[in-house]
Amino acid sequence: VSSRGCRRLRSSQIRDLLDTKHCVLFDCDGVIWNGEKAVVGAPEVVSLLKKRGKNVFFVTNNCTRPRESYVQKFSRLGFKGVGQNEILSSAYCSALYLRDVAKVQGKVFVIGGDGMYKELRQAGIPFVGGESDAAGVTISDCPLDSDIKAVLVGYDDKLNFMKLAKACCYLRNPECLFLATDTDPWHPLREGRVIPGSGSLTAALETATDRKATVIGKPSRFMFECIASQFAVDPARSLMVGDRLKTDVLFGASCGVDTVLTLTGVSTLEEAQSYRDSHAPEEQAFVPDYVVDTIADFLPALED
Ligand code: PLP
Ligand code: CA
């Protein structure tokens, strides 16, 4: 049984750890807020980290909002002075990928919503999406757009069978790119309710097309590359704080960044320990370096 990873951090250790870091990456839901409620102490932690000269970034797989709406949410929840350039969402990074990496020439067929549409529009990417099922029209007699060069799938609470069927038709063309904002399986709501995440829609398309989507959000490294291309960040001097082992901790591990699991979200200490104690080598990437109950545990180390 290995003893590495999952180290519970005490205040003095947090101070020593932060002294070695110049950049802190925070996942959003389950770490700094839960839905519309800030995690107690999170706004202070973010402010104090910045006051100490740390670069702070927010890395979220939630593709349902454009970055300007995150700026408003930060402010509404009591976080002061968080700007767009500190926020990396899977919708924004998908638009950057299509524009700067894939350099897609043509239109993108989108399964998603307003957050994705806005980011694509701002990046100047032509797209189609947002159609509803027209009564009586089936996939056999609906027109397909010959200019579609990519399918982007994300969270879509207006998903319908026609959208899935169209996406499948476009993906028959092996030259048509297949992108997913993220592969999050589900998300917790209040009182034990859950919603299926983008990953469950991606899985439907992967099954139907026998193809694998290129994933933009965590755990893919692309969001870190987006930060690194704009700011001087050294992975060895960065820290990733997340609540989901298979998303955030794997992301940090893949980017060479130390990871902190915070217990205010999805994953539990027991899951982290069972990955640590597992004999499957591929599960070691889910083991966080450190564990805290909440990021408010950073406060004593930041206050004088
Ligand atoms: N995607 C959707 C649709 C969500 O509702 C959420 C969380 O609420 C997420 C993704 C996960 O976001 P994060 O990466 O900030 O935890
Ligand atoms: Ca999260």
PDB file of C-alpha atoms and ligand atoms in Angstrom:
ATOM      1  CA  VAL A   1       0.000   0.000   0.000  1.00  0.00           C
ATOM      2  CA  SER A   2       1.440   3.298  -1.093  1.00  0.00           C
ATOM      3  CA  SER A   3       1.518   6.246   1.280  1.00  0.00           C
ATOM      4  CA  ARG A   4       1.905   8.929  -1.369  1.00  0.00           C
ATOM      5  CA  GLY A   5      -0.892  11.318  -2.136  1.00  0.00           C
ATOM      6  CA  CYS A   6      -4.057  12.272  -0.229  1.00  0.00           C
ATOM      7  CA  ARG A   7      -2.036  14.191   2.349  1.00  0.00           C
ATOM      8  CA  ARG A   8      -4.258  16.094   4.725  1.00  0.00           C
ATOM      9  CA  LEU A   9      -2.974  19.656   4.874  1.00  0.00           C
ATOM     10  CA  ARG A  10      -2.673  21.607   8.072  1.00  0.00           C
ATOM     11  CA  SER A  11      -2.379  25.378   8.100  1.00  0.00           C
ATOM     12  CA  SER A  12       1.400  25.528   8.454  1.00  0.00           C
ATOM     13  CA  GLN A  13       1.762  23.054   5.584  1.00  0.00           C
ATOM     14  CA  ILE A  14      -0.575  25.087   3.399  1.00  0.00           C
ATOM     15  CA  ARG A  15       1.605  28.118   3.985  1.00  0.00           C
ATOM     16  CA  ASP A  16       4.748  26.183   2.973  1.00  0.00           C
ATOM     17  CA  LEU A  17       3.005  24.748  -0.082  1.00  0.00           C
ATOM     18  CA  LEU A  18       1.709  28.136  -1.249  1.00  0.00           C
ATOM     19  CA  ASP A  19       5.175  29.634  -0.822  1.00  0.00           C
ATOM     20  CA  THR A  20       6.387  27.293  -3.566  1.00  0.00           C
ATOM     21  CA  LYS A  21       3.555  28.209  -5.987  1.00  0.00           C
ATOM     22  CA  HIS A  22       2.961  31.274  -8.109  1.00  0.00           C
ATOM     23  CA  CYS A  23      -0.249  30.146  -9.753  1.00  0.00           C
ATOM     24  CA  VAL A  24      -3.435  28.596  -8.379  1.00  0.00           C
ATOM     25  CA  LEU A  25      -6.068  27.047 -10.652  1.00  0.00           C
ATOM     26  CA  PHE A  26      -9.529  26.621  -9.202  1.00  0.00           C
ATOM     27  CA  ASP A  27     -12.292  24.447 -10.525  1.00  0.00           C
ATOM     28  CA  CYS A  28     -15.574  26.328  -9.930  1.00  0.00           C
ATOM     29  CA  ASP A  29     -18.576  24.191  -9.022  1.00  0.00           C
ATOM     30  CA  GLY A  30     -17.915  22.207  -5.848  1.00  0.00           C
ATOM     31  CA  VAL A  31     -14.805  24.254  -5.025  1.00  0.00           C
ATOM     32  CA  ILE A  32     -15.520  27.969  -4.925  1.00  0.00           C
ATOM     33  CA  TRP A  33     -19.280  27.713  -5.188  1.00  0.00           C
ATOM     34  CA  ASN A  34     -22.100  25.193  -5.191  1.00  0.00           C
ATOM     35  CA  GLY A  35     -24.672  26.328  -7.726  1.00  0.00           C
ATOM     36  CA  GLU A  36     -25.619  29.862  -6.679  1.00  0.00           C
ATOM     37  CA  LYS A  37     -23.921  29.769  -3.258  1.00  0.00           C
ATOM     38  CA  ALA A  38     -20.298  30.700  -2.687  1.00  0.00           C
ATOM     39  CA  VAL A  39     -18.359  28.237  -0.529  1.00  0.00           C
ATOM     40  CA  VAL A  40     -17.937  30.034   2.796  1.00  0.00           C
ATOM     41  CA  GLY A  41     -14.593  31.863   2.834  1.00  0.00           C
ATOM     42  CA  ALA A  42     -13.891  31.330  -0.894  1.00  0.00           C
ATOM     43  CA  PRO A  43     -14.099  35.020  -1.894  1.00  0.00           C
ATOM     44  CA  GLU A  44     -11.581  35.883   0.845  1.00  0.00           C
ATOM     45  CA  VAL A  45      -9.232  33.067  -0.193  1.00  0.00           C
ATOM     46  CA  VAL A  46      -9.221  34.275  -3.797  1.00  0.00           C
ATOM     47  CA  SER A  47      -8.638  37.916  -2.775  1.00  0.00           C
ATOM     48  CA  LEU A  48      -5.831  37.029  -0.380  1.00  0.00           C
ATOM     49  CA  LEU A  49      -4.078  34.797  -2.903  1.00  0.00           C
ATOM     50  CA  LYS A  50      -4.085  37.674  -5.367  1.00  0.00           C
ATOM     51  CA  LYS A  51      -2.905  40.066  -2.676  1.00  0.00           C
ATOM     52  CA  ARG A  52       0.015  37.701  -2.117  1.00  0.00           C
ATOM     53  CA  GLY A  53       0.880  38.076  -5.794  1.00  0.00           C
ATOM     54  CA  LYS A  54      -0.394  34.682  -6.976  1.00  0.00           C
ATOM     55  CA  ASN A  55      -1.898  34.303 -10.409  1.00  0.00           C
ATOM     56  CA  VAL A  56      -5.365  32.856 -10.002  1.00  0.00           C
ATOM     57  CA  PHE A  57      -7.344  31.146 -12.766  1.00  0.00           C
ATOM     58  CA  PHE A  58     -10.777  29.548 -12.812  1.00  0.00           C
ATOM     59  CA  VAL A  59     -11.050  26.455 -14.935  1.00  0.00           C
ATOM     60  CA  THR A  60     -14.610  25.248 -15.381  1.00  0.00           C
ATOM     61  CA  ASN A  61     -16.157  22.517 -17.505  1.00  0.00           C
ATOM     62  CA  ASN A  62     -19.482  24.302 -17.329  1.00  0.00           C
ATOM     63  CA  CYS A  63     -20.162  25.358 -20.928  1.00  0.00           C
ATOM     64  CA  THR A  64     -23.591  26.881 -20.287  1.00  0.00           C
ATOM     65  CA  ARG A  65     -22.425  30.477 -19.773  1.00  0.00           C
ATOM     66  CA  PRO A  66     -20.212  32.827 -21.743  1.00  0.00           C
ATOM     67  CA  ARG A  67     -17.325  34.317 -19.798  1.00  0.00           C
ATOM     68  CA  GLU A  68     -19.036  37.695 -19.328  1.00  0.00           C
ATOM     69  CA  SER A  69     -21.797  35.943 -17.453  1.00  0.00           C
ATOM     70  CA  TYR A  70     -19.213  34.270 -15.185  1.00  0.00           C
ATOM     71  CA  VAL A  71     -17.779  37.713 -14.434  1.00  0.00           C
ATOM     72  CA  GLN A  72     -21.262  38.722 -13.236  1.00  0.00           C
ATOM     73  CA  LYS A  73     -21.662  35.533 -11.238  1.00  0.00           C
ATOM     74  CA  PHE A  74     -18.343  36.059  -9.456  1.00  0.00           C
ATOM     75  CA  SER A  75     -19.371  39.557  -8.537  1.00  0.00           C
ATOM     76  CA  ARG A  76     -22.891  38.493  -7.459  1.00  0.00           C
ATOM     77  CA  LEU A  77     -21.423  35.829  -5.163  1.00  0.00           C
ATOM     78  CA  GLY A  78     -19.028  38.289  -3.497  1.00  0.00           C
ATOM     79  CA  PHE A  79     -15.778  37.658  -5.424  1.00  0.00           C
ATOM     80  CA  LYS A  80     -14.202  41.045  -6.111  1.00  0.00           C
ATOM     81  CA  GLY A  81     -12.461  41.998  -9.319  1.00  0.00           C
ATOM     82  CA  VAL A  82     -12.467  38.688 -11.198  1.00  0.00           C
ATOM     83  CA  GLY A  83     -11.916  39.479 -14.866  1.00  0.00           C
ATOM     84  CA  GLN A  84     -12.703  37.584 -18.057  1.00  0.00           C
ATOM     85  CA  ASN A  85      -9.067  36.763 -18.717  1.00  0.00           C
ATOM     86  CA  GLU A  86      -8.908  34.760 -15.477  1.00  0.00           C
ATOM     87  CA  ILE A  87     -11.835  32.551 -16.509  1.00  0.00           C
ATOM     88  CA  LEU A  88     -11.374  29.533 -18.731  1.00  0.00           C
ATOM     89  CA  SER A  89     -14.545  27.654 -19.569  1.00  0.00           C
ATOM     90  CA  SER A  90     -14.968  24.624 -21.779  1.00  0.00           C
ATOM     91  CA  ALA A  91     -17.179  26.698 -24.108  1.00  0.00           C
ATOM     92  CA  TYR A  92     -14.580  29.462 -24.503  1.00  0.00           C
ATOM     93  CA  CYS A  93     -11.730  26.973 -24.971  1.00  0.00           C
ATOM     94  CA  SER A  94     -13.768  25.011 -27.539  1.00  0.00           C
ATOM     95  CA  ALA A  95     -14.155  28.187 -29.569  1.00  0.00           C
ATOM     96  CA  LEU A  96     -10.412  28.874 -29.281  1.00  0.00           C
ATOM     97  CA  TYR A  97      -9.643  25.318 -30.372  1.00  0.00           C
ATOM     98  CA  LEU A  98     -11.859  25.551 -33.432  1.00  0.00           C
ATOM     99  CA  ARG A  99     -10.373  28.907 -34.390  1.00  0.00           C
ATOM    100  CA  ASP A 100      -6.691  28.511 -33.526  1.00  0.00           C
ATOM    101  CA  VAL A 101      -5.933  24.796 -33.527  1.00  0.00           C
ATOM    102  CA  ALA A 102      -8.358  23.152 -35.951  1.00  0.00           C
ATOM    103  CA  LYS A 103      -8.648  26.383 -37.985  1.00  0.00           C
ATOM    104  CA  VAL A 104     -11.978  25.071 -39.144  1.00  0.00           C
ATOM    105  CA  GLN A 105     -13.060  26.320 -42.571  1.00  0.00           C
ATOM    106  CA  GLY A 106     -16.818  26.064 -42.703  1.00  0.00           C
ATOM    107  CA  LYS A 107     -19.582  25.743 -40.155  1.00  0.00           C
ATOM    108  CA  VAL A 108     -19.828  23.947 -36.837  1.00  0.00           C
ATOM    109  CA  PHE A 109     -22.911  21.926 -35.925  1.00  0.00           C
ATOM    110  CA  VAL A 110     -23.533  22.573 -32.231  1.00  0.00           C
ATOM    111  CA  ILE A 111     -25.337  20.488 -29.646  1.00  0.00           C
ATOM    112  CA  GLY A 112     -25.330  22.968 -26.782  1.00  0.00           C
ATOM    113  CA  GLY A 113     -26.809  26.215 -25.627  1.00  0.00           C
ATOM    114  CA  ASP A 114     -26.351  29.966 -25.298  1.00  0.00           C
ATOM    115  CA  GLY A 115     -22.977  29.837 -23.528  1.00  0.00           C
ATOM    116  CA  MET A 116     -21.483  27.931 -26.437  1.00  0.00           C
ATOM    117  CA  TYR A 117     -23.239  30.036 -29.075  1.00  0.00           C
ATOM    118  CA  LYS A 118     -21.939  33.279 -27.548  1.00  0.00           C
ATOM    119  CA  GLU A 119     -18.345  32.086 -27.318  1.00  0.00           C
ATOM    120  CA  LEU A 120     -18.409  30.776 -30.890  1.00  0.00           C
ATOM    121  CA  ARG A 121     -19.881  34.058 -32.125  1.00  0.00           C
ATOM    122  CA  GLN A 122     -17.187  36.041 -30.289  1.00  0.00           C
ATOM    123  CA  ALA A 123     -14.486  33.871 -31.823  1.00  0.00           C
ATOM    124  CA  GLY A 124     -16.001  34.448 -35.266  1.00  0.00           C
ATOM    125  CA  ILE A 125     -16.867  30.792 -35.873  1.00  0.00           C
ATOM    126  CA  PRO A 126     -19.943  30.193 -38.050  1.00  0.00           C
ATOM    127  CA  PHE A 127     -22.246  27.576 -36.570  1.00  0.00           C
ATOM    128  CA  VAL A 128     -25.720  26.108 -36.665  1.00  0.00           C
ATOM    129  CA  GLY A 129     -27.619  24.847 -33.663  1.00  0.00           C
ATOM    130  CA  GLY A 130     -30.634  25.531 -31.559  1.00  0.00           C
ATOM    131  CA  GLU A 131     -33.175  23.824 -33.763  1.00  0.00           C
ATOM    132  CA  SER A 132     -36.153  22.170 -32.251  1.00  0.00           C
ATOM    133  CA  ASP A 133     -37.874  19.060 -33.509  1.00  0.00           C
ATOM    134  CA  ALA A 134     -40.350  20.084 -36.178  1.00  0.00           C
ATOM    135  CA  ALA A 135     -43.504  18.016 -35.951  1.00  0.00           C
ATOM    136  CA  GLY A 136     -43.690  15.375 -38.638  1.00  0.00           C
ATOM    137  CA  VAL A 137     -40.148  15.927 -39.983  1.00  0.00           C
ATOM    138  CA  THR A 138     -37.834  12.944 -39.784  1.00  0.00           C
ATOM    139  CA  ILE A 139     -34.118  12.690 -40.401  1.00  0.00           C
ATOM    140  CA  SER A 140     -34.828  11.063 -43.807  1.00  0.00           C
ATOM    141  CA  ASP A 141     -36.414  14.190 -45.195  1.00  0.00           C
ATOM    142  CA  CYS A 142     -34.588  16.961 -43.365  1.00  0.00           C
ATOM    143  CA  PRO A 143     -31.920  18.874 -45.289  1.00  0.00           C
ATOM    144  CA  LEU A 144     -28.267  18.565 -44.266  1.00  0.00           C
ATOM    145  CA  ASP A 145     -25.798  21.429 -44.578  1.00  0.00           C
ATOM    146  CA  SER A 146     -22.894  20.486 -46.833  1.00  0.00           C
ATOM    147  CA  ASP A 147     -20.705  23.176 -45.229  1.00  0.00           C
ATOM    148  CA  ILE A 148     -20.584  21.529 -41.773  1.00  0.00           C
ATOM    149  CA  LYS A 149     -16.936  20.757 -40.991  1.00  0.00           C
ATOM    150  CA  ALA A 150     -17.180  20.007 -37.277  1.00  0.00           C
ATOM    151  CA  VAL A 151     -19.644  18.777 -34.662  1.00  0.00           C
ATOM    152  CA  LEU A 152     -19.276  20.266 -31.180  1.00  0.00           C
ATOM    153  CA  VAL A 153     -21.235  18.582 -28.393  1.00  0.00           C
ATOM    154  CA  GLY A 154     -21.761  20.094 -24.954  1.00  0.00           C
ATOM    155  CA  TYR A 155     -24.482  20.429 -22.356  1.00  0.00           C
ATOM    156  CA  ASP A 156     -27.849  20.812 -24.050  1.00  0.00           C
ATOM    157  CA  ASP A 157     -31.022  20.922 -22.001  1.00  0.00           C
ATOM    158  CA  LYS A 158     -33.019  21.229 -25.232  1.00  0.00           C
ATOM    159  CA  LEU A 159     -31.510  18.122 -26.741  1.00  0.00           C
ATOM    160  CA  ASN A 160     -33.772  16.254 -29.088  1.00  0.00           C
ATOM    161  CA  PHE A 161     -33.545  13.197 -31.278  1.00  0.00           C
ATOM    162  CA  MET A 162     -33.253  15.207 -34.491  1.00  0.00           C
ATOM    163  CA  LYS A 163     -30.135  16.999 -33.253  1.00  0.00           C
ATOM    164  CA  LEU A 164     -28.502  13.688 -32.357  1.00  0.00           C
ATOM    165  CA  ALA A 165     -29.509  12.195 -35.692  1.00  0.00           C
ATOM    166  CA  LYS A 166     -28.132  15.154 -37.642  1.00  0.00           C
ATOM    167  CA  ALA A 167     -24.872  15.069 -35.713  1.00  0.00           C
ATOM    168  CA  CYS A 168     -24.561  11.362 -36.553  1.00  0.00           C
ATOM    169  CA  CYS A 169     -25.087  12.114 -40.246  1.00  0.00           C
ATOM    170  CA  TYR A 170     -22.415  14.833 -40.261  1.00  0.00           C
ATOM    171  CA  LEU A 171     -19.985  12.569 -38.405  1.00  0.00           C
ATOM    172  CA  ARG A 172     -20.297   9.904 -41.125  1.00  0.00           C
ATOM    173  CA  ASN A 173     -17.812  12.073 -42.970  1.00  0.00           C
ATOM    174  CA  PRO A 174     -14.417  11.180 -41.467  1.00  0.00           C
ATOM    175  CA  GLU A 175     -13.177  14.696 -42.314  1.00  0.00           C
ATOM    176  CA  CYS A 176     -15.826  16.225 -40.075  1.00  0.00           C
ATOM    177  CA  LEU A 177     -14.215  17.017 -36.697  1.00  0.00           C
ATOM    178  CA  PHE A 178     -15.833  15.613 -33.572  1.00  0.00           C
ATOM    179  CA  LEU A 179     -15.326  17.795 -30.483  1.00  0.00           C
ATOM    180  CA  ALA A 180     -16.776  17.650 -26.976  1.00  0.00           C
ATOM    181  CA  THR A 181     -16.694  20.584 -24.559  1.00  0.00           C
ATOM    182  CA  ASP A 182     -16.180  18.111 -21.706  1.00  0.00           C
ATOM    183  CA  THR A 183     -17.004  14.594 -20.640  1.00  0.00           C
ATOM    184  CA  ASP A 184     -18.486  15.262 -17.207  1.00  0.00           C
ATOM    185  CA  PRO A 185     -20.935  12.390 -16.613  1.00  0.00           C
ATOM    186  CA  TRP A 186     -23.458  14.132 -14.314  1.00  0.00           C
ATOM    187  CA  HIS A 187     -23.758  17.039 -11.907  1.00  0.00           C
ATOM    188  CA  PRO A 188     -25.233  17.265  -8.434  1.00  0.00           C
ATOM    189  CA  LEU A 189     -28.131  19.604  -7.769  1.00  0.00           C
ATOM    190  CA  ARG A 190     -29.675  20.205  -4.399  1.00  0.00           C
ATOM    191  CA  GLU A 191     -31.431  17.537  -2.356  1.00  0.00           C
ATOM    192  CA  GLY A 192     -29.975  14.555  -4.136  1.00  0.00           C
ATOM    193  CA  ARG A 193     -31.140  15.530  -7.615  1.00  0.00           C
ATOM    194  CA  VAL A 194     -28.701  15.228 -10.489  1.00  0.00           C
ATOM    195  CA  ILE A 195     -28.533  16.274 -14.132  1.00  0.00           C
ATOM    196  CA  PRO A 196     -26.750  14.361 -16.907  1.00  0.00           C
ATOM    197  CA  GLY A 197     -23.620  16.194 -18.077  1.00  0.00           C
ATOM    198  CA  SER A 198     -22.122  16.796 -21.519  1.00  0.00           C
ATOM    199  CA  GLY A 199     -20.285  13.494 -21.215  1.00  0.00           C
ATOM    200  CA  SER A 200     -23.504  11.536 -21.362  1.00  0.00           C
ATOM    201  CA  LEU A 201     -24.483  13.258 -24.626  1.00  0.00           C
ATOM    202  CA  THR A 202     -20.986  12.763 -26.005  1.00  0.00           C
ATOM    203  CA  ALA A 203     -21.224   9.076 -25.132  1.00  0.00           C
ATOM    204  CA  ALA A 204     -24.470   8.767 -27.098  1.00  0.00           C
ATOM    205  CA  LEU A 205     -22.789  10.203 -30.196  1.00  0.00           C
ATOM    206  CA  GLU A 206     -19.632   8.146 -29.712  1.00  0.00           C
ATOM    207  CA  THR A 207     -21.726   4.988 -29.592  1.00  0.00           C
ATOM    208  CA  ALA A 208     -23.782   5.951 -32.609  1.00  0.00           C
ATOM    209  CA  THR A 209     -20.786   6.936 -34.749  1.00  0.00           C
ATOM    210  CA  ASP A 210     -18.132   4.524 -33.483  1.00  0.00           C
ATOM    211  CA  ARG A 211     -15.843   7.543 -33.170  1.00  0.00           C
ATOM    212  CA  LYS A 212     -14.139   9.216 -30.206  1.00  0.00           C
ATOM    213  CA  ALA A 213     -14.585  12.910 -29.570  1.00  0.00           C
ATOM    214  CA  THR A 214     -11.630  15.226 -29.050  1.00  0.00           C
ATOM    215  CA  VAL A 215     -12.230  16.545 -25.539  1.00  0.00           C
ATOM    216  CA  ILE A 216     -11.514  20.217 -24.823  1.00  0.00           C
ATOM    217  CA  GLY A 217     -12.368  20.560 -21.118  1.00  0.00           C
ATOM    218  CA  LYS A 218     -10.716  18.938 -18.106  1.00  0.00           C
ATOM    219  CA  PRO A 219      -9.112  16.380 -17.907  1.00  0.00           C
ATOM    220  CA  SER A 220      -7.712  17.250 -21.342  1.00  0.00           C
ATOM    221  CA  ARG A 221      -4.599  19.423 -21.162  1.00  0.00           C
ATOM    222  CA  PHE A 222      -5.957  21.964 -23.626  1.00  0.00           C
ATOM    223  CA  MET A 223      -7.359  24.356 -21.009  1.00  0.00           C
ATOM    224  CA  PHE A 224      -3.960  24.517 -19.348  1.00  0.00           C
ATOM    225  CA  GLU A 225      -2.370  25.174 -22.733  1.00  0.00           C
ATOM    226  CA  CYS A 226      -4.817  28.061 -23.230  1.00  0.00           C
ATOM    227  CA  ILE A 227      -3.550  29.608 -19.998  1.00  0.00           C
ATOM    228  CA  ALA A 228       0.099  28.856 -20.749  1.00  0.00           C
ATOM    229  CA  SER A 229      -0.178  30.436 -24.198  1.00  0.00           C
ATOM    230  CA  GLN A 230      -1.279  33.750 -22.663  1.00  0.00           C
ATOM    231  CA  PHE A 231       0.464  33.867 -19.287  1.00  0.00           C
ATOM    232  CA  ALA A 232       3.805  32.722 -17.941  1.00  0.00           C
ATOM    233  CA  VAL A 233       2.762  29.726 -15.869  1.00  0.00           C
ATOM    234  CA  ASP A 234       5.147  27.041 -14.696  1.00  0.00           C
ATOM    235  CA  PRO A 235       3.344  23.747 -13.994  1.00  0.00           C
ATOM    236  CA  ALA A 236       5.840  22.898 -11.262  1.00  0.00           C
ATOM    237  CA  ARG A 237       4.928  26.150  -9.494  1.00  0.00           C
ATOM    238  CA  SER A 238       1.162  25.767  -9.984  1.00  0.00           C
ATOM    239  CA  LEU A 239      -1.562  24.149  -7.920  1.00  0.00           C
ATOM    240  CA  MET A 240      -4.886  22.754  -9.168  1.00  0.00           C
ATOM    241  CA  VAL A 241      -7.758  22.692  -6.670  1.00  0.00           C
ATOM    242  CA  GLY A 242     -10.742  20.550  -7.625  1.00  0.00           C
ATOM    243  CA  ASP A 243     -13.592  18.420  -6.305  1.00  0.00           C
ATOM    244  CA  ARG A 244     -13.680  15.673  -8.924  1.00  0.00           C
ATOM    245  CA  LEU A 245     -10.922  13.098  -9.078  1.00  0.00           C
ATOM    246  CA  LYS A 246     -11.486  11.889 -12.633  1.00  0.00           C
ATOM    247  CA  THR A 247     -11.762  15.434 -13.957  1.00  0.00           C
ATOM    248  CA  ASP A 248      -9.765  17.922 -11.908  1.00  0.00           C
ATOM    249  CA  VAL A 249      -7.151  15.700 -10.322  1.00  0.00           C
ATOM    250  CA  LEU A 250      -6.483  13.852 -13.578  1.00  0.00           C
ATOM    251  CA  PHE A 251      -6.239  17.244 -15.315  1.00  0.00           C
ATOM    252  CA  GLY A 252      -3.640  18.465 -12.823  1.00  0.00           C
ATOM    253  CA  ALA A 253      -1.705  15.209 -13.009  1.00  0.00           C
ATOM    254  CA  SER A 254      -1.692  15.309 -16.835  1.00  0.00           C
ATOM    255  CA  CYS A 255      -0.396  18.887 -16.801  1.00  0.00           C
ATOM    256  CA  GLY A 256       2.344  18.209 -14.248  1.00  0.00           C
ATOM    257  CA  VAL A 257       0.570  20.359 -11.650  1.00  0.00           C
ATOM    258  CA  ASP A 258       0.192  19.423  -7.963  1.00  0.00           C
ATOM    259  CA  THR A 259      -3.410  18.757  -6.987  1.00  0.00           C
ATOM    260  CA  VAL A 260      -5.624  19.483  -3.998  1.00  0.00           C
ATOM    261  CA  LEU A 261      -8.928  17.667  -3.540  1.00  0.00           C
ATOM    262  CA  THR A 262     -11.442  19.743  -1.622  1.00  0.00           C
ATOM    263  CA  LEU A 263     -14.320  17.882  -0.016  1.00  0.00           C
ATOM    264  CA  THR A 264     -17.076  20.445  -0.716  1.00  0.00           C
ATOM    265  CA  GLY A 265     -18.079  18.785  -3.992  1.00  0.00           C
ATOM    266  CA  VAL A 266     -18.473  15.432  -5.742  1.00  0.00           C
ATOM    267  CA  SER A 267     -15.549  13.178  -4.767  1.00  0.00           C
ATOM    268  CA  THR A 268     -14.897  11.830  -1.288  1.00  0.00           C
ATOM    269  CA  LEU A 269     -11.763  11.147   0.732  1.00  0.00           C
ATOM    270  CA  GLU A 270     -12.636   7.428   0.649  1.00  0.00           C
ATOM    271  CA  GLU A 271     -12.645   7.382  -3.165  1.00  0.00           C
ATOM    272  CA  ALA A 272      -9.312   9.187  -3.242  1.00  0.00           C
ATOM    273  CA  GLN A 273      -7.817   6.735  -0.750  1.00  0.00           C
ATOM    274  CA  SER A 274      -9.149   3.755  -2.649  1.00  0.00           C
ATOM    275  CA  TYR A 275      -7.427   4.989  -5.825  1.00  0.00           C
ATOM    276  CA  ARG A 276      -4.272   5.549  -3.805  1.00  0.00           C
ATOM    277  CA  ASP A 277      -4.405   2.014  -2.428  1.00  0.00           C
ATOM    278  CA  SER A 278      -5.389   0.433  -5.739  1.00  0.00           C
ATOM    279  CA  HIS A 279      -2.926  -1.721  -7.633  1.00  0.00           C
ATOM    280  CA  ALA A 280      -4.110  -0.450 -11.007  1.00  0.00           C
ATOM    281  CA  PRO A 281      -1.354   1.888 -12.263  1.00  0.00           C
ATOM    282  CA  GLU A 282      -3.789   3.958 -14.363  1.00  0.00           C
ATOM    283  CA  GLU A 283      -5.743   4.857 -11.221  1.00  0.00           C
ATOM    284  CA  GLN A 284      -2.765   6.621  -9.653  1.00  0.00           C
ATOM    285  CA  ALA A 285      -3.525   9.688 -11.809  1.00  0.00           C
ATOM    286  CA  PHE A 286      -6.783  10.113  -9.838  1.00  0.00           C
ATOM    287  CA  VAL A 287      -4.938  10.412  -6.524  1.00  0.00           C
ATOM    288  CA  PRO A 288      -4.703  14.012  -5.308  1.00  0.00           C
ATOM    289  CA  ASP A 289      -1.439  15.126  -3.757  1.00  0.00           C
ATOM    290  CA  TYR A 290      -3.313  16.892  -0.960  1.00  0.00           C
ATOM    291  CA  VAL A 291      -6.776  16.967   0.610  1.00  0.00           C
ATOM    292  CA  VAL A 292      -8.598  19.775   2.442  1.00  0.00           C
ATOM    293  CA  ASP A 293     -12.147  19.876   3.827  1.00  0.00           C
ATOM    294  CA  THR A 294     -12.796  23.201   2.126  1.00  0.00           C
ATOM    295  CA  ILE A 295     -10.689  25.907   0.514  1.00  0.00           C
ATOM    296  CA  ALA A 296     -11.515  28.023   3.567  1.00  0.00           C
ATOM    297  CA  ASP A 297      -8.756  25.914   5.151  1.00  0.00           C
ATOM    298  CA  PHE A 298      -6.369  28.147   3.156  1.00  0.00           C
ATOM    299  CA  LEU A 299      -7.470  31.214   5.133  1.00  0.00           C
ATOM    300  CA  PRO A 300      -5.263  30.957   8.238  1.00  0.00           C
ATOM    301  CA  ALA A 301      -2.233  30.458   6.009  1.00  0.00           C
ATOM    302  CA  LEU A 302      -3.044  33.630   4.081  1.00  0.00           C
ATOM    303  CA  GLU A 303      -4.015  35.880   6.972  1.00  0.00           C
ATOM    304  CA  ASP A 304      -1.290  37.428   9.036  1.00  0.00           C
TER     305      ASP A 304
HETATM  306  N1  PLP B   1     -21.322  21.439 -16.830  1.00  0.00           N
HETATM  307  C1  PLP B   1     -22.524  21.749 -16.325  1.00  0.00           C
HETATM  308  C2  PLP B   1     -23.692  21.810 -17.241  1.00  0.00           C
HETATM  309  C3  PLP B   1     -22.673  22.014 -14.958  1.00  0.00           C
HETATM  310  O1  PLP B   1     -23.889  22.327 -14.469  1.00  0.00           O
HETATM  311  C4  PLP B   1     -21.535  21.932 -14.116  1.00  0.00           C
HETATM  312  C5  PLP B   1     -21.637  22.202 -12.683  1.00  0.00           C
HETATM  313  O2  PLP B   1     -22.599  22.734 -12.170  1.00  0.00           O
HETATM  314  C6  PLP B   1     -20.303  21.605 -14.683  1.00  0.00           C
HETATM  315  C7  PLP B   1     -20.234  21.356 -16.035  1.00  0.00           C
HETATM  316  C8  PLP B   1     -19.066  21.456 -13.863  1.00  0.00           C
HETATM  317  O3  PLP B   1     -18.442  22.677 -13.648  1.00  0.00           O
HETATM  318  P1  PLP B   1     -17.047  22.744 -12.895  1.00  0.00           P
HETATM  319  O4  PLP B   1     -15.992  22.261 -13.861  1.00  0.00           O
HETATM  320  O5  PLP B   1     -16.908  24.202 -12.559  1.00  0.00           O
HETATM  321  O6  PLP B   1     -17.164  21.890 -11.698  1.00  0.00           O
HETATM  322 CA    CA B   2     -16.259  20.801 -10.024  1.00  0.00          CA
END
